[in-house]
């Protein structure tokens, strides 16, 4: 980090540029900008000179030019009626190509305007992947041609857990802890999806759509019970009403169930132009498969030894299916267990264990098997975990992920130097069981997303937490002025 402060008060850029030299002087904000294409500047990187002679932006690509503009927005200051930029020299480029934010639109639905606001804020912080969790046990949020029941049944549930309760399915308290209020139908149409894709592209953000399989599919099964091992369990045609992990999953012995997922993913490939599609793969209980005659016939037919290999079989199937459509596949880390092609990307979330009893694979084990990884450990990146504020009116799923903890993430921790090229970056995850609306979502996202954005942008060049906190205190004022419900720093 090369920060020299000459004259003006220290700036509050978030993320901090890789190299920043503050100079004396300032120029009016309407000074024309000279743009140059300079080959050799890294992808998404830029050089920005604000000098009394003029403003120059150099980059090798359009994303770099865009990010120079985002830096200028944060540099802009007001003096009386006049806007100006302080003179600086900046040389900047990201440490990681995957700088993500995940939005769970299933447990609670946020809708187009909130998603657009998230995309705007992501762009301001040079975040470039929105992982959109669109299907779950508790809700299916995308209209798929040819499957009208998906939104008729899967996008509406008859009740949800009340604030402050944690009912579990089948428990005595369950009925009393449900709110009895219909939730939905809430879903995105094709026009909505295309609008969001275009809105994101204008901000150099790629949408990574997630269609969960073979677990976390109960809302789809409520629409098409015949795709479950035990269709009788789905006769009320209602998605799962409580949070937690559903045991009824996709029947992998049923060719029609697999064909259904192929049709869904084929459509998703056509709507989302990004390179990567997420197929979930986390927390898939195997209990139904163990007693399902069709699934057991499948295990015999393909000559595998157990249900973990059955999940690896379906993962291989969809990696091949999606790669044939020009996509790369990403999934939660459990889906890498077993014989899965090295081309599959993993999203490392479990940080030490968990995941419906599946053996834990360390990020090091995954990269040694040749997988690229996106680091999203729950210990640092789960923003539905408590943030440890002195006062906090919102409810969390549990855990503790403070601002300082977010900032302490090293995506390459434990990875041998020669394998670090497999670490694509990281992502903040916003699970929404206990997040009801935009105010709640923003409180949990900000400022922790700022800390992680800086980690993903600067990698091991990040300054210390005290430096971040100083800039963040100022930057928080910017967010509040932009009507973002940003939480305090402590
Ligand atoms: C996850 O949190 N189940 C990926
Ligand atoms: Zn089955």
PDB file of N, CA, C and O in Angstrom, residues 356-386:
ATOM      1  N   UNK A 356     -25.508 -31.436   6.535  1.00  0.00           N
ATOM      2  CA  UNK A 356     -26.337 -32.651   6.504  1.00  0.00           C
ATOM      3  C   UNK A 356     -25.483 -33.915   6.568  1.00  0.00           C
ATOM      4  O   UNK A 356     -25.728 -34.899   5.875  1.00  0.00           O
ATOM      5  N   UNK A 357     -24.454 -33.891   7.408  1.00  0.00           N
ATOM      6  CA  UNK A 357     -23.674 -35.093   7.693  1.00  0.00           C
ATOM      7  C   UNK A 357     -22.626 -35.440   6.641  1.00  0.00           C
ATOM      8  O   UNK A 357     -21.972 -36.476   6.738  1.00  0.00           O
ATOM      9  N   UNK A 358     -22.435 -34.591   5.655  1.00  0.00           N
ATOM     10  CA  UNK A 358     -21.447 -34.916   4.625  1.00  0.00           C
ATOM     11  C   UNK A 358     -20.037 -34.657   5.130  1.00  0.00           C
ATOM     12  O   UNK A 358     -19.792 -33.687   5.831  1.00  0.00           O
ATOM     13  N   UNK A 359     -19.104 -35.532   4.729  1.00  0.00           N
ATOM     14  CA  UNK A 359     -17.713 -35.346   5.122  1.00  0.00           C
ATOM     15  C   UNK A 359     -17.242 -33.970   4.651  1.00  0.00           C
ATOM     16  O   UNK A 359     -17.538 -33.547   3.540  1.00  0.00           O
ATOM     17  N   UNK A 360     -16.500 -33.277   5.520  1.00  0.00           N
ATOM     18  CA  UNK A 360     -16.018 -31.932   5.181  1.00  0.00           C
ATOM     19  C   UNK A 360     -14.760 -32.018   4.329  1.00  0.00           C
ATOM     20  O   UNK A 360     -13.839 -32.759   4.646  1.00  0.00           O
ATOM     21  N   UNK A 361     -14.752 -31.272   3.240  1.00  0.00           N
ATOM     22  CA  UNK A 361     -13.541 -31.165   2.414  1.00  0.00           C
ATOM     23  C   UNK A 361     -12.946 -29.781   2.639  1.00  0.00           C
ATOM     24  O   UNK A 361     -13.642 -28.771   2.463  1.00  0.00           O
ATOM     25  N   UNK A 362     -11.680 -29.733   3.001  1.00  0.00           N
ATOM     26  CA  UNK A 362     -11.059 -28.416   3.185  1.00  0.00           C
ATOM     27  C   UNK A 362     -10.874 -27.770   1.809  1.00  0.00           C
ATOM     28  O   UNK A 362     -10.768 -28.466   0.790  1.00  0.00           O
ATOM     29  N   UNK A 363     -10.774 -26.424   1.789  1.00  0.00           N
ATOM     30  CA  UNK A 363     -10.478 -25.768   0.511  1.00  0.00           C
ATOM     31  C   UNK A 363      -9.189 -26.314  -0.109  1.00  0.00           C
ATOM     32  O   UNK A 363      -9.089 -26.468  -1.321  1.00  0.00           O
ATOM     33  N   UNK A 364      -8.214 -26.653   0.758  1.00  0.00           N
ATOM     34  CA  UNK A 364      -6.946 -27.178   0.242  1.00  0.00           C
ATOM     35  C   UNK A 364      -7.169 -28.500  -0.493  1.00  0.00           C
ATOM     36  O   UNK A 364      -6.631 -28.726  -1.591  1.00  0.00           O
ATOM     37  N   UNK A 365      -8.000 -29.375   0.100  1.00  0.00           N
ATOM     38  CA  UNK A 365      -8.293 -30.660  -0.551  1.00  0.00           C
ATOM     39  C   UNK A 365      -8.981 -30.421  -1.906  1.00  0.00           C
ATOM     40  O   UNK A 365      -8.668 -31.079  -2.909  1.00  0.00           O
ATOM     41  N   UNK A 366      -9.888 -29.464  -1.940  1.00  0.00           N
ATOM     42  CA  UNK A 366     -10.616 -29.178  -3.197  1.00  0.00           C
ATOM     43  C   UNK A 366      -9.666 -28.675  -4.282  1.00  0.00           C
ATOM     44  O   UNK A 366      -9.720 -29.145  -5.417  1.00  0.00           O
ATOM     45  N   UNK A 367      -8.788 -27.737  -3.934  1.00  0.00           N
ATOM     46  CA  UNK A 367      -7.890 -27.206  -4.985  1.00  0.00           C
ATOM     47  C   UNK A 367      -6.866 -28.267  -5.399  1.00  0.00           C
ATOM     48  O   UNK A 367      -6.464 -28.327  -6.565  1.00  0.00           O
ATOM     49  N   UNK A 368      -6.475 -29.133  -4.467  1.00  0.00           N
ATOM     50  CA  UNK A 368      -5.564 -30.226  -4.842  1.00  0.00           C
ATOM     51  C   UNK A 368      -6.229 -31.165  -5.837  1.00  0.00           C
ATOM     52  O   UNK A 368      -5.564 -31.786  -6.659  1.00  0.00           O
ATOM     53  N   UNK A 369      -7.567 -31.277  -5.753  1.00  0.00           N
ATOM     54  CA  UNK A 369      -8.306 -32.089  -6.734  1.00  0.00           C
ATOM     55  C   UNK A 369      -8.528 -31.326  -8.040  1.00  0.00           C
ATOM     56  O   UNK A 369      -9.213 -31.830  -8.928  1.00  0.00           O
ATOM     57  N   UNK A 370      -8.000 -30.101  -8.110  1.00  0.00           N
ATOM     58  CA  UNK A 370      -8.046 -29.360  -9.382  1.00  0.00           C
ATOM     59  C   UNK A 370      -9.209 -28.394  -9.512  1.00  0.00           C
ATOM     60  O   UNK A 370      -9.376 -27.765 -10.570  1.00  0.00           O
ATOM     61  N   UNK A 371     -10.020 -28.254  -8.457  1.00  0.00           N
ATOM     62  CA  UNK A 371     -11.187 -27.367  -8.565  1.00  0.00           C
ATOM     63  C   UNK A 371     -10.802 -25.912  -8.311  1.00  0.00           C
ATOM     64  O   UNK A 371     -10.020 -25.622  -7.411  1.00  0.00           O
ATOM     65  N   UNK A 372     -11.393 -25.013  -9.083  1.00  0.00           N
ATOM     66  CA  UNK A 372     -11.357 -23.596  -8.717  1.00  0.00           C
ATOM     67  C   UNK A 372     -12.354 -23.402  -7.582  1.00  0.00           C
ATOM     68  O   UNK A 372     -13.392 -24.079  -7.534  1.00  0.00           O
ATOM     69  N   UNK A 373     -12.043 -22.463  -6.694  1.00  0.00           N
ATOM     70  CA  UNK A 373     -12.895 -22.273  -5.511  1.00  0.00           C
ATOM     71  C   UNK A 373     -13.242 -20.804  -5.297  1.00  0.00           C
ATOM     72  O   UNK A 373     -12.418 -19.909  -5.527  1.00  0.00           O
ATOM     73  N   UNK A 374     -14.454 -20.595  -4.829  1.00  0.00           N
ATOM     74  CA  UNK A 374     -14.879 -19.271  -4.367  1.00  0.00           C
ATOM     75  C   UNK A 374     -15.024 -19.394  -2.853  1.00  0.00           C
ATOM     76  O   UNK A 374     -15.741 -20.274  -2.363  1.00  0.00           O
ATOM     77  N   UNK A 375     -14.341 -18.527  -2.129  1.00  0.00           N
ATOM     78  CA  UNK A 375     -14.321 -18.647  -0.669  1.00  0.00           C
ATOM     79  C   UNK A 375     -15.466 -17.850  -0.037  1.00  0.00           C
ATOM     80  O   UNK A 375     -15.549 -16.631  -0.209  1.00  0.00           O
ATOM     81  N   UNK A 376     -16.300 -18.572   0.660  1.00  0.00           N
ATOM     82  CA  UNK A 376     -17.427 -17.938   1.320  1.00  0.00           C
ATOM     83  C   UNK A 376     -17.680 -18.620   2.673  1.00  0.00           C
ATOM     84  O   UNK A 376     -18.783 -19.069   2.963  1.00  0.00           O
ATOM     85  N   UNK A 377     -16.595 -18.715   3.478  1.00  0.00           N
ATOM     86  CA  UNK A 377     -16.733 -19.420   4.750  1.00  0.00           C
ATOM     87  C   UNK A 377     -17.746 -18.733   5.671  1.00  0.00           C
ATOM     88  O   UNK A 377     -17.752 -17.510   5.774  1.00  0.00           O
ATOM     89  N   UNK A 378     -18.574 -19.551   6.309  1.00  0.00           N
ATOM     90  CA  UNK A 378     -19.626 -18.954   7.156  1.00  0.00           C
ATOM     91  C   UNK A 378     -19.038 -18.164   8.315  1.00  0.00           C
ATOM     92  O   UNK A 378     -19.685 -17.282   8.866  1.00  0.00           O
ATOM     93  N   UNK A 379     -17.809 -18.491   8.692  1.00  0.00           N
ATOM     94  CA  UNK A 379     -17.146 -17.792   9.793  1.00  0.00           C
ATOM     95  C   UNK A 379     -16.854 -16.319   9.470  1.00  0.00           C
ATOM     96  O   UNK A 379     -16.615 -15.524  10.378  1.00  0.00           O
ATOM     97  N   UNK A 380     -16.797 -15.974   8.193  1.00  0.00           N
ATOM     98  CA  UNK A 380     -16.443 -14.604   7.793  1.00  0.00           C
ATOM     99  C   UNK A 380     -17.435 -13.967   6.820  1.00  0.00           C
ATOM    100  O   UNK A 380     -17.447 -12.742   6.686  1.00  0.00           O
ATOM    101  N   UNK A 381     -18.183 -14.794   6.106  1.00  0.00           N
ATOM    102  CA  UNK A 381     -18.946 -14.281   4.945  1.00  0.00           C
ATOM    103  C   UNK A 381     -20.450 -14.439   5.075  1.00  0.00           C
ATOM    104  O   UNK A 381     -21.173 -14.096   4.142  1.00  0.00           O
ATOM    105  N   UNK A 382     -20.938 -15.001   6.200  1.00  0.00           N
ATOM    106  CA  UNK A 382     -22.386 -15.190   6.344  1.00  0.00           C
ATOM    107  C   UNK A 382     -22.978 -13.980   7.063  1.00  0.00           C
ATOM    108  O   UNK A 382     -22.843 -13.810   8.273  1.00  0.00           O
ATOM    109  N   UNK A 383     -23.635 -13.144   6.287  1.00  0.00           N
ATOM    110  CA  UNK A 383     -24.114 -11.879   6.843  1.00  0.00           C
ATOM    111  C   UNK A 383     -25.490 -12.027   7.494  1.00  0.00           C
ATOM    112  O   UNK A 383     -26.027 -11.047   8.016  1.00  0.00           O
ATOM    113  N   UNK A 384     -26.023 -13.262   7.522  1.00  0.00           N
ATOM    114  CA  UNK A 384     -27.220 -13.527   8.333  1.00  0.00           C
ATOM    115  C   UNK A 384     -26.806 -13.916   9.758  1.00  0.00           C
ATOM    116  O   UNK A 384     -27.652 -14.167  10.600  1.00  0.00           O
ATOM    117  N   UNK A 385     -25.492 -13.969  10.008  1.00  0.00           N
ATOM    118  CA  UNK A 385     -24.992 -14.199  11.370  1.00  0.00           C
ATOM    119  C   UNK A 385     -24.934 -12.859  12.104  1.00  0.00           C
ATOM    120  O   UNK A 385     -24.699 -11.809  11.483  1.00  0.00           O
ATOM    121  N   UNK A 386     -25.100 -12.936  13.408  1.00  0.00           N
ATOM    122  CA  UNK A 386     -25.086 -11.742  14.252  1.00  0.00           C
ATOM    123  C   UNK A 386     -23.829 -10.902  14.009  1.00  0.00           C
ATOM    124  O   UNK A 386     -22.744 -11.455  13.868  1.00  0.00           O
TER     125      UNK A 386
END
